[in-house]
Amino acid sequence: WVFVIDGSAFLWHQVRCMVATLFLVGSGREAPSLVDSLLDLQQCPARPCYDMAPDAPLLLHSIGYPEARLRWTPHADESLSAVAALWRREAEAATLRSAMLLTMRSSLLSARVARPAPSDRAGGGAGGGEGGGGGGRTSLVAWGELLAEGGRSPGGEEAGAARGGKYIPVLQRPTADGVEAKAATHEAKRARREARQQAEAAAGGTRD
């Protein structure tokens, strides 16, 4: 999935919250009306606690200035070349790390693990599996295949299941502090800082 979002300005974590909400709606866990509810300050004066979308894919890829033109300095070519070289090195390092991680994950998913033989899962029957003997009722299978058979993801969660058990609708969850509460907290911190600075200044004047 790719979300392209244009705006004149963005709030802190705005895009990650937007994408997380869209995924909740798209997965069927929330109704499309959730978007209107979250934007209604009367119904939802503070943000409910839900997981934001991860920040790794977030990319600011272009900035436009429709009413102005950029004027490059005489040394712009040197600066651009330095930035291009830096990004090339970063891209090479990221590509190598990605290849390493993909190889490691592939090796993990292909690891052979034991699972109960069909006769064991059915609850009866005698006989031996790999390893020999009547007590070795197991067969070996790639771990990734075993996960797929059980409908689980490599992270260990069942496909489509909510973490921690039953899914709680967003509007029924606890909320973070609202704008007024955050402003009050900021003002209290500012007042304590100013009082401490005044006390330190007064103590310094007394010593003098």
PDB file of N, CA and C in Angstrom, residues 66-127:
ATOM      1  N   PRO A  66       5.439  27.258  -4.750  1.00  0.00           N
ATOM      2  CA  PRO A  66       4.771  27.749  -5.962  1.00  0.00           C
ATOM      3  C   PRO A  66       4.953  29.235  -6.220  1.00  0.00           C
ATOM      4  N   GLU A  67       5.236  30.018  -5.177  1.00  0.00           N
ATOM      5  CA  GLU A  67       5.308  31.467  -5.352  1.00  0.00           C
ATOM      6  C   GLU A  67       6.741  31.989  -5.275  1.00  0.00           C
ATOM      7  N   ALA A  68       7.692  31.143  -5.334  1.00  0.00           N
ATOM      8  CA  ALA A  68       9.092  31.595  -5.245  1.00  0.00           C
ATOM      9  C   ALA A  68       9.973  30.664  -6.049  1.00  0.00           C
ATOM     10  N   ARG A  69      11.139  31.130  -6.379  1.00  0.00           N
ATOM     11  CA  ARG A  69      12.113  30.334  -7.116  1.00  0.00           C
ATOM     12  C   ARG A  69      13.387  30.217  -6.284  1.00  0.00           C
ATOM     13  N   LEU A  70      13.944  29.041  -6.306  1.00  0.00           N
ATOM     14  CA  LEU A  70      15.195  28.841  -5.588  1.00  0.00           C
ATOM     15  C   LEU A  70      16.348  29.451  -6.382  1.00  0.00           C
ATOM     16  N   ARG A  71      17.207  30.160  -5.704  1.00  0.00           N
ATOM     17  CA  ARG A  71      18.387  30.745  -6.335  1.00  0.00           C
ATOM     18  C   ARG A  71      19.625  30.089  -5.741  1.00  0.00           C
ATOM     19  N   TRP A  72      20.288  29.298  -6.555  1.00  0.00           N
ATOM     20  CA  TRP A  72      21.438  28.561  -6.068  1.00  0.00           C
ATOM     21  C   TRP A  72      22.656  29.481  -5.964  1.00  0.00           C
ATOM     22  N   THR A  73      23.449  29.254  -4.960  1.00  0.00           N
ATOM     23  CA  THR A  73      24.679  30.022  -4.761  1.00  0.00           C
ATOM     24  C   THR A  73      25.740  29.537  -5.751  1.00  0.00           C
ATOM     25  N   PRO A  74      26.824  30.276  -5.906  1.00  0.00           N
ATOM     26  CA  PRO A  74      27.889  29.832  -6.823  1.00  0.00           C
ATOM     27  C   PRO A  74      28.478  28.465  -6.458  1.00  0.00           C
ATOM     28  N   HIS A  75      28.356  28.063  -5.169  1.00  0.00           N
ATOM     29  CA  HIS A  75      28.920  26.789  -4.735  1.00  0.00           C
ATOM     30  C   HIS A  75      27.854  25.703  -4.630  1.00  0.00           C
ATOM     31  N   ALA A  76      26.718  25.910  -5.281  1.00  0.00           N
ATOM     32  CA  ALA A  76      25.628  24.940  -5.161  1.00  0.00           C
ATOM     33  C   ALA A  76      26.012  23.579  -5.719  1.00  0.00           C
ATOM     34  N   ASP A  77      26.792  23.566  -6.792  1.00  0.00           N
ATOM     35  CA  ASP A  77      27.156  22.289  -7.403  1.00  0.00           C
ATOM     36  C   ASP A  77      27.965  21.432  -6.439  1.00  0.00           C
ATOM     37  N   GLU A  78      28.871  22.041  -5.691  1.00  0.00           N
ATOM     38  CA  GLU A  78      29.659  21.291  -4.726  1.00  0.00           C
ATOM     39  C   GLU A  78      28.761  20.727  -3.624  1.00  0.00           C
ATOM     40  N   SER A  79      27.834  21.549  -3.151  1.00  0.00           N
ATOM     41  CA  SER A  79      26.941  21.098  -2.082  1.00  0.00           C
ATOM     42  C   SER A  79      26.051  19.959  -2.565  1.00  0.00           C
ATOM     43  N   LEU A  80      25.500  20.105  -3.759  1.00  0.00           N
ATOM     44  CA  LEU A  80      24.634  19.060  -4.294  1.00  0.00           C
ATOM     45  C   LEU A  80      25.406  17.761  -4.507  1.00  0.00           C
ATOM     46  N   SER A  81      26.613  17.868  -4.965  1.00  0.00           N
ATOM     47  CA  SER A  81      27.435  16.682  -5.186  1.00  0.00           C
ATOM     48  C   SER A  81      27.726  15.973  -3.863  1.00  0.00           C
ATOM     49  N   ALA A  82      27.991  16.757  -2.816  1.00  0.00           N
ATOM     50  CA  ALA A  82      28.271  16.160  -1.505  1.00  0.00           C
ATOM     51  C   ALA A  82      27.041  15.435  -0.957  1.00  0.00           C
ATOM     52  N   VAL A  83      25.884  16.069  -1.105  1.00  0.00           N
ATOM     53  CA  VAL A  83      24.653  15.438  -0.630  1.00  0.00           C
ATOM     54  C   VAL A  83      24.345  14.169  -1.423  1.00  0.00           C
ATOM     55  N   ALA A  84      24.533  14.238  -2.744  1.00  0.00           N
ATOM     56  CA  ALA A  84      24.284  13.066  -3.589  1.00  0.00           C
ATOM     57  C   ALA A  84      25.199  11.910  -3.204  1.00  0.00           C
ATOM     58  N   ALA A  85      26.460  12.207  -2.926  1.00  0.00           N
ATOM     59  CA  ALA A  85      27.401  11.162  -2.526  1.00  0.00           C
ATOM     60  C   ALA A  85      27.016  10.558  -1.180  1.00  0.00           C
ATOM     61  N   LEU A  86      26.588  11.406  -0.253  1.00  0.00           N
ATOM     62  CA  LEU A  86      26.167  10.925   1.063  1.00  0.00           C
ATOM     63  C   LEU A  86      24.975   9.985   0.932  1.00  0.00           C
ATOM     64  N   TRP A  87      23.975  10.397   0.146  1.00  0.00           N
ATOM     65  CA  TRP A  87      22.788   9.560  -0.013  1.00  0.00           C
ATOM     66  C   TRP A  87      23.108   8.256  -0.742  1.00  0.00           C
ATOM     67  N   ARG A  88      24.071   8.298  -1.668  1.00  0.00           N
ATOM     68  CA  ARG A  88      24.467   7.062  -2.345  1.00  0.00           C
ATOM     69  C   ARG A  88      25.061   6.076  -1.348  1.00  0.00           C
ATOM     70  N   ARG A  89      25.931   6.568  -0.466  1.00  0.00           N
ATOM     71  CA  ARG A  89      26.531   5.691   0.537  1.00  0.00           C
ATOM     72  C   ARG A  89      25.476   5.139   1.486  1.00  0.00           C
ATOM     73  N   GLU A  90      24.544   5.990   1.896  1.00  0.00           N
ATOM     74  CA  GLU A  90      23.477   5.524   2.787  1.00  0.00           C
ATOM     75  C   GLU A  90      22.611   4.474   2.098  1.00  0.00           C
ATOM     76  N   ALA A  91      22.319   4.687   0.807  1.00  0.00           N
ATOM     77  CA  ALA A  91      21.500   3.728   0.066  1.00  0.00           C
ATOM     78  C   ALA A  91      22.215   2.386  -0.066  1.00  0.00           C
ATOM     79  N   GLU A  92      23.522   2.430  -0.314  1.00  0.00           N
ATOM     80  CA  GLU A  92      24.284   1.186  -0.420  1.00  0.00           C
ATOM     81  C   GLU A  92      24.279   0.431   0.898  1.00  0.00           C
ATOM     82  N   ALA A  93      24.459   1.147   2.005  1.00  0.00           N
ATOM     83  CA  ALA A  93      24.460   0.497   3.322  1.00  0.00           C
ATOM     84  C   ALA A  93      23.091  -0.101   3.634  1.00  0.00           C
ATOM     85  N   ALA A  94      22.030   0.637   3.292  1.00  0.00           N
ATOM     86  CA  ALA A  94      20.681   0.135   3.554  1.00  0.00           C
ATOM     87  C   ALA A  94      20.368  -1.091   2.704  1.00  0.00           C
ATOM     88  N   THR A  95      20.847  -1.078   1.451  1.00  0.00           N
ATOM     89  CA  THR A  95      20.612  -2.229   0.563  1.00  0.00           C
ATOM     90  C   THR A  95      21.307  -3.471   1.098  1.00  0.00           C
ATOM     91  N   LEU A  96      22.542  -3.312   1.553  1.00  0.00           N
ATOM     92  CA  LEU A  96      23.278  -4.450   2.106  1.00  0.00           C
ATOM     93  C   LEU A  96      22.613  -4.978   3.373  1.00  0.00           C
ATOM     94  N   ARG A  97      22.182  -4.067   4.234  1.00  0.00           N
ATOM     95  CA  ARG A  97      21.516  -4.505   5.471  1.00  0.00           C
ATOM     96  C   ARG A  97      20.199  -5.205   5.152  1.00  0.00           C
ATOM     97  N   SER A  98      19.455  -4.677   4.186  1.00  0.00           N
ATOM     98  CA  SER A  98      18.194  -5.314   3.802  1.00  0.00           C
ATOM     99  C   SER A  98      18.429  -6.724   3.279  1.00  0.00           C
ATOM    100  N   ALA A  99      19.460  -6.886   2.441  1.00  0.00           N
ATOM    101  CA  ALA A  99      19.763  -8.217   1.910  1.00  0.00           C
ATOM    102  C   ALA A  99      20.141  -9.175   3.029  1.00  0.00           C
ATOM    103  N   MET A 100      20.904  -8.699   4.006  1.00  0.00           N
ATOM    104  CA  MET A 100      21.284  -9.550   5.128  1.00  0.00           C
ATOM    105  C   MET A 100      20.061  -9.994   5.924  1.00  0.00           C
ATOM    106  N   LEU A 101      19.162  -9.053   6.220  1.00  0.00           N
ATOM    107  CA  LEU A 101      17.978  -9.371   7.014  1.00  0.00           C
ATOM    108  C   LEU A 101      17.050 -10.320   6.269  1.00  0.00           C
ATOM    109  N   LEU A 102      16.882 -10.110   4.966  1.00  0.00           N
ATOM    110  CA  LEU A 102      16.034 -11.006   4.184  1.00  0.00           C
ATOM    111  C   LEU A 102      16.605 -12.419   4.164  1.00  0.00           C
ATOM    112  N   THR A 103      17.931 -12.522   4.043  1.00  0.00           N
ATOM    113  CA  THR A 103      18.569 -13.840   4.065  1.00  0.00           C
ATOM    114  C   THR A 103      18.376 -14.508   5.419  1.00  0.00           C
ATOM    115  N   MET A 104      18.549 -13.754   6.488  1.00  0.00           N
ATOM    116  CA  MET A 104      18.366 -14.302   7.827  1.00  0.00           C
ATOM    117  C   MET A 104      16.927 -14.760   8.047  1.00  0.00           C
ATOM    118  N   ARG A 105      15.973 -13.962   7.588  1.00  0.00           N
ATOM    119  CA  ARG A 105      14.560 -14.332   7.759  1.00  0.00           C
ATOM    120  C   ARG A 105      14.228 -15.569   6.940  1.00  0.00           C
ATOM    121  N   SER A 106      14.732 -15.642   5.706  1.00  0.00           N
ATOM    122  CA  SER A 106      14.480 -16.803   4.866  1.00  0.00           C
ATOM    123  C   SER A 106      15.040 -18.062   5.505  1.00  0.00           C
ATOM    124  N   SER A 107      16.237 -17.943   6.094  1.00  0.00           N
ATOM    125  CA  SER A 107      16.839 -19.091   6.769  1.00  0.00           C
ATOM    126  C   SER A 107      15.997 -19.526   7.954  1.00  0.00           C
ATOM    127  N   LEU A 108      15.447 -18.561   8.678  1.00  0.00           N
ATOM    128  CA  LEU A 108      14.613 -18.876   9.837  1.00  0.00           C
ATOM    129  C   LEU A 108      13.332 -19.595   9.418  1.00  0.00           C
ATOM    130  N   LEU A 109      12.682 -19.093   8.378  1.00  0.00           N
ATOM    131  CA  LEU A 109      11.427 -19.690   7.936  1.00  0.00           C
ATOM    132  C   LEU A 109      11.633 -21.087   7.344  1.00  0.00           C
ATOM    133  N   SER A 110      12.829 -21.355   6.833  1.00  0.00           N
ATOM    134  CA  SER A 110      13.095 -22.665   6.231  1.00  0.00           C
ATOM    135  C   SER A 110      13.653 -23.663   7.231  1.00  0.00           C
ATOM    136  N   ALA A 111      13.850 -23.228   8.484  1.00  0.00           N
ATOM    137  CA  ALA A 111      14.378 -24.141   9.500  1.00  0.00           C
ATOM    138  C   ALA A 111      13.410 -25.304   9.706  1.00  0.00           C
ATOM    139  N   ARG A 112      13.959 -26.496   9.866  1.00  0.00           N
ATOM    140  CA  ARG A 112      13.144 -27.692  10.036  1.00  0.00           C
ATOM    141  C   ARG A 112      12.791 -27.866  11.512  1.00  0.00           C
ATOM    142  N   VAL A 113      11.517 -27.966  11.793  1.00  0.00           N
ATOM    143  CA  VAL A 113      11.047 -28.148  13.163  1.00  0.00           C
ATOM    144  C   VAL A 113      10.138 -29.364  13.207  1.00  0.00           C
ATOM    145  N   ALA A 114       9.988 -29.898  14.405  1.00  0.00           N
ATOM    146  CA  ALA A 114       9.165 -31.097  14.571  1.00  0.00           C
ATOM    147  C   ALA A 114       7.703 -30.702  14.781  1.00  0.00           C
ATOM    148  N   ARG A 115       6.833 -31.544  14.286  1.00  0.00           N
ATOM    149  CA  ARG A 115       5.415 -31.369  14.540  1.00  0.00           C
ATOM    150  C   ARG A 115       4.800 -32.750  14.766  1.00  0.00           C
ATOM    151  N   PRO A 116       3.675 -32.820  15.478  1.00  0.00           N
ATOM    152  CA  PRO A 116       3.043 -34.112  15.708  1.00  0.00           C
ATOM    153  C   PRO A 116       2.610 -34.742  14.392  1.00  0.00           C
ATOM    154  N   ALA A 117       2.739 -36.054  14.322  1.00  0.00           N
ATOM    155  CA  ALA A 117       2.279 -36.773  13.145  1.00  0.00           C
ATOM    156  C   ALA A 117       0.758 -36.726  13.089  1.00  0.00           C
ATOM    157  N   PRO A 118       0.152 -36.894  11.900  1.00  0.00           N
ATOM    158  CA  PRO A 118      -1.314 -36.861  11.787  1.00  0.00           C
ATOM    159  C   PRO A 118      -2.014 -37.810  12.735  1.00  0.00           C
ATOM    160  N   SER A 119      -1.425 -38.979  12.987  1.00  0.00           N
ATOM    161  CA  SER A 119      -2.057 -39.924  13.895  1.00  0.00           C
ATOM    162  C   SER A 119      -2.100 -39.397  15.315  1.00  0.00           C
ATOM    163  N   ASP A 120      -1.061 -38.651  15.708  1.00  0.00           N
ATOM    164  CA  ASP A 120      -1.044 -38.062  17.043  1.00  0.00           C
ATOM    165  C   ASP A 120      -2.090 -36.969  17.176  1.00  0.00           C
ATOM    166  N   ARG A 121      -2.202 -36.116  16.148  1.00  0.00           N
ATOM    167  CA  ARG A 121      -3.177 -35.030  16.212  1.00  0.00           C
ATOM    168  C   ARG A 121      -4.591 -35.580  16.225  1.00  0.00           C
ATOM    169  N   ALA A 122      -4.779 -36.754  15.632  1.00  0.00           N
ATOM    170  CA  ALA A 122      -6.107 -37.351  15.633  1.00  0.00           C
ATOM    171  C   ALA A 122      -6.436 -38.000  16.968  1.00  0.00           C
ATOM    172  N   GLY A 123      -5.401 -38.188  17.789  1.00  0.00           N
ATOM    173  CA  GLY A 123      -5.653 -38.695  19.125  1.00  0.00           C
ATOM    174  C   GLY A 123      -5.458 -40.188  19.264  1.00  0.00           C
ATOM    175  N   GLY A 124      -4.814 -40.842  18.338  1.00  0.00           N
ATOM    176  CA  GLY A 124      -4.624 -42.277  18.509  1.00  0.00           C
ATOM    177  C   GLY A 124      -3.688 -42.829  17.467  1.00  0.00           C
ATOM    178  N   GLY A 125      -3.483 -44.122  17.536  1.00  0.00           N
ATOM    179  CA  GLY A 125      -2.628 -44.784  16.554  1.00  0.00           C
ATOM    180  C   GLY A 125      -1.223 -44.934  17.073  1.00  0.00           C
ATOM    181  N   ALA A 126      -0.604 -45.993  16.677  1.00  0.00           N
ATOM    182  CA  ALA A 126       0.768 -46.243  17.100  1.00  0.00           C
ATOM    183  C   ALA A 126       1.669 -46.216  15.890  1.00  0.00           C
ATOM    184  N   GLY A 127       2.943 -46.105  16.164  1.00  0.00           N
ATOM    185  CA  GLY A 127       3.884 -46.101  15.048  1.00  0.00           C
ATOM    186  C   GLY A 127       4.925 -45.036  15.248  1.00  0.00           C
TER     187      GLY A 127
END
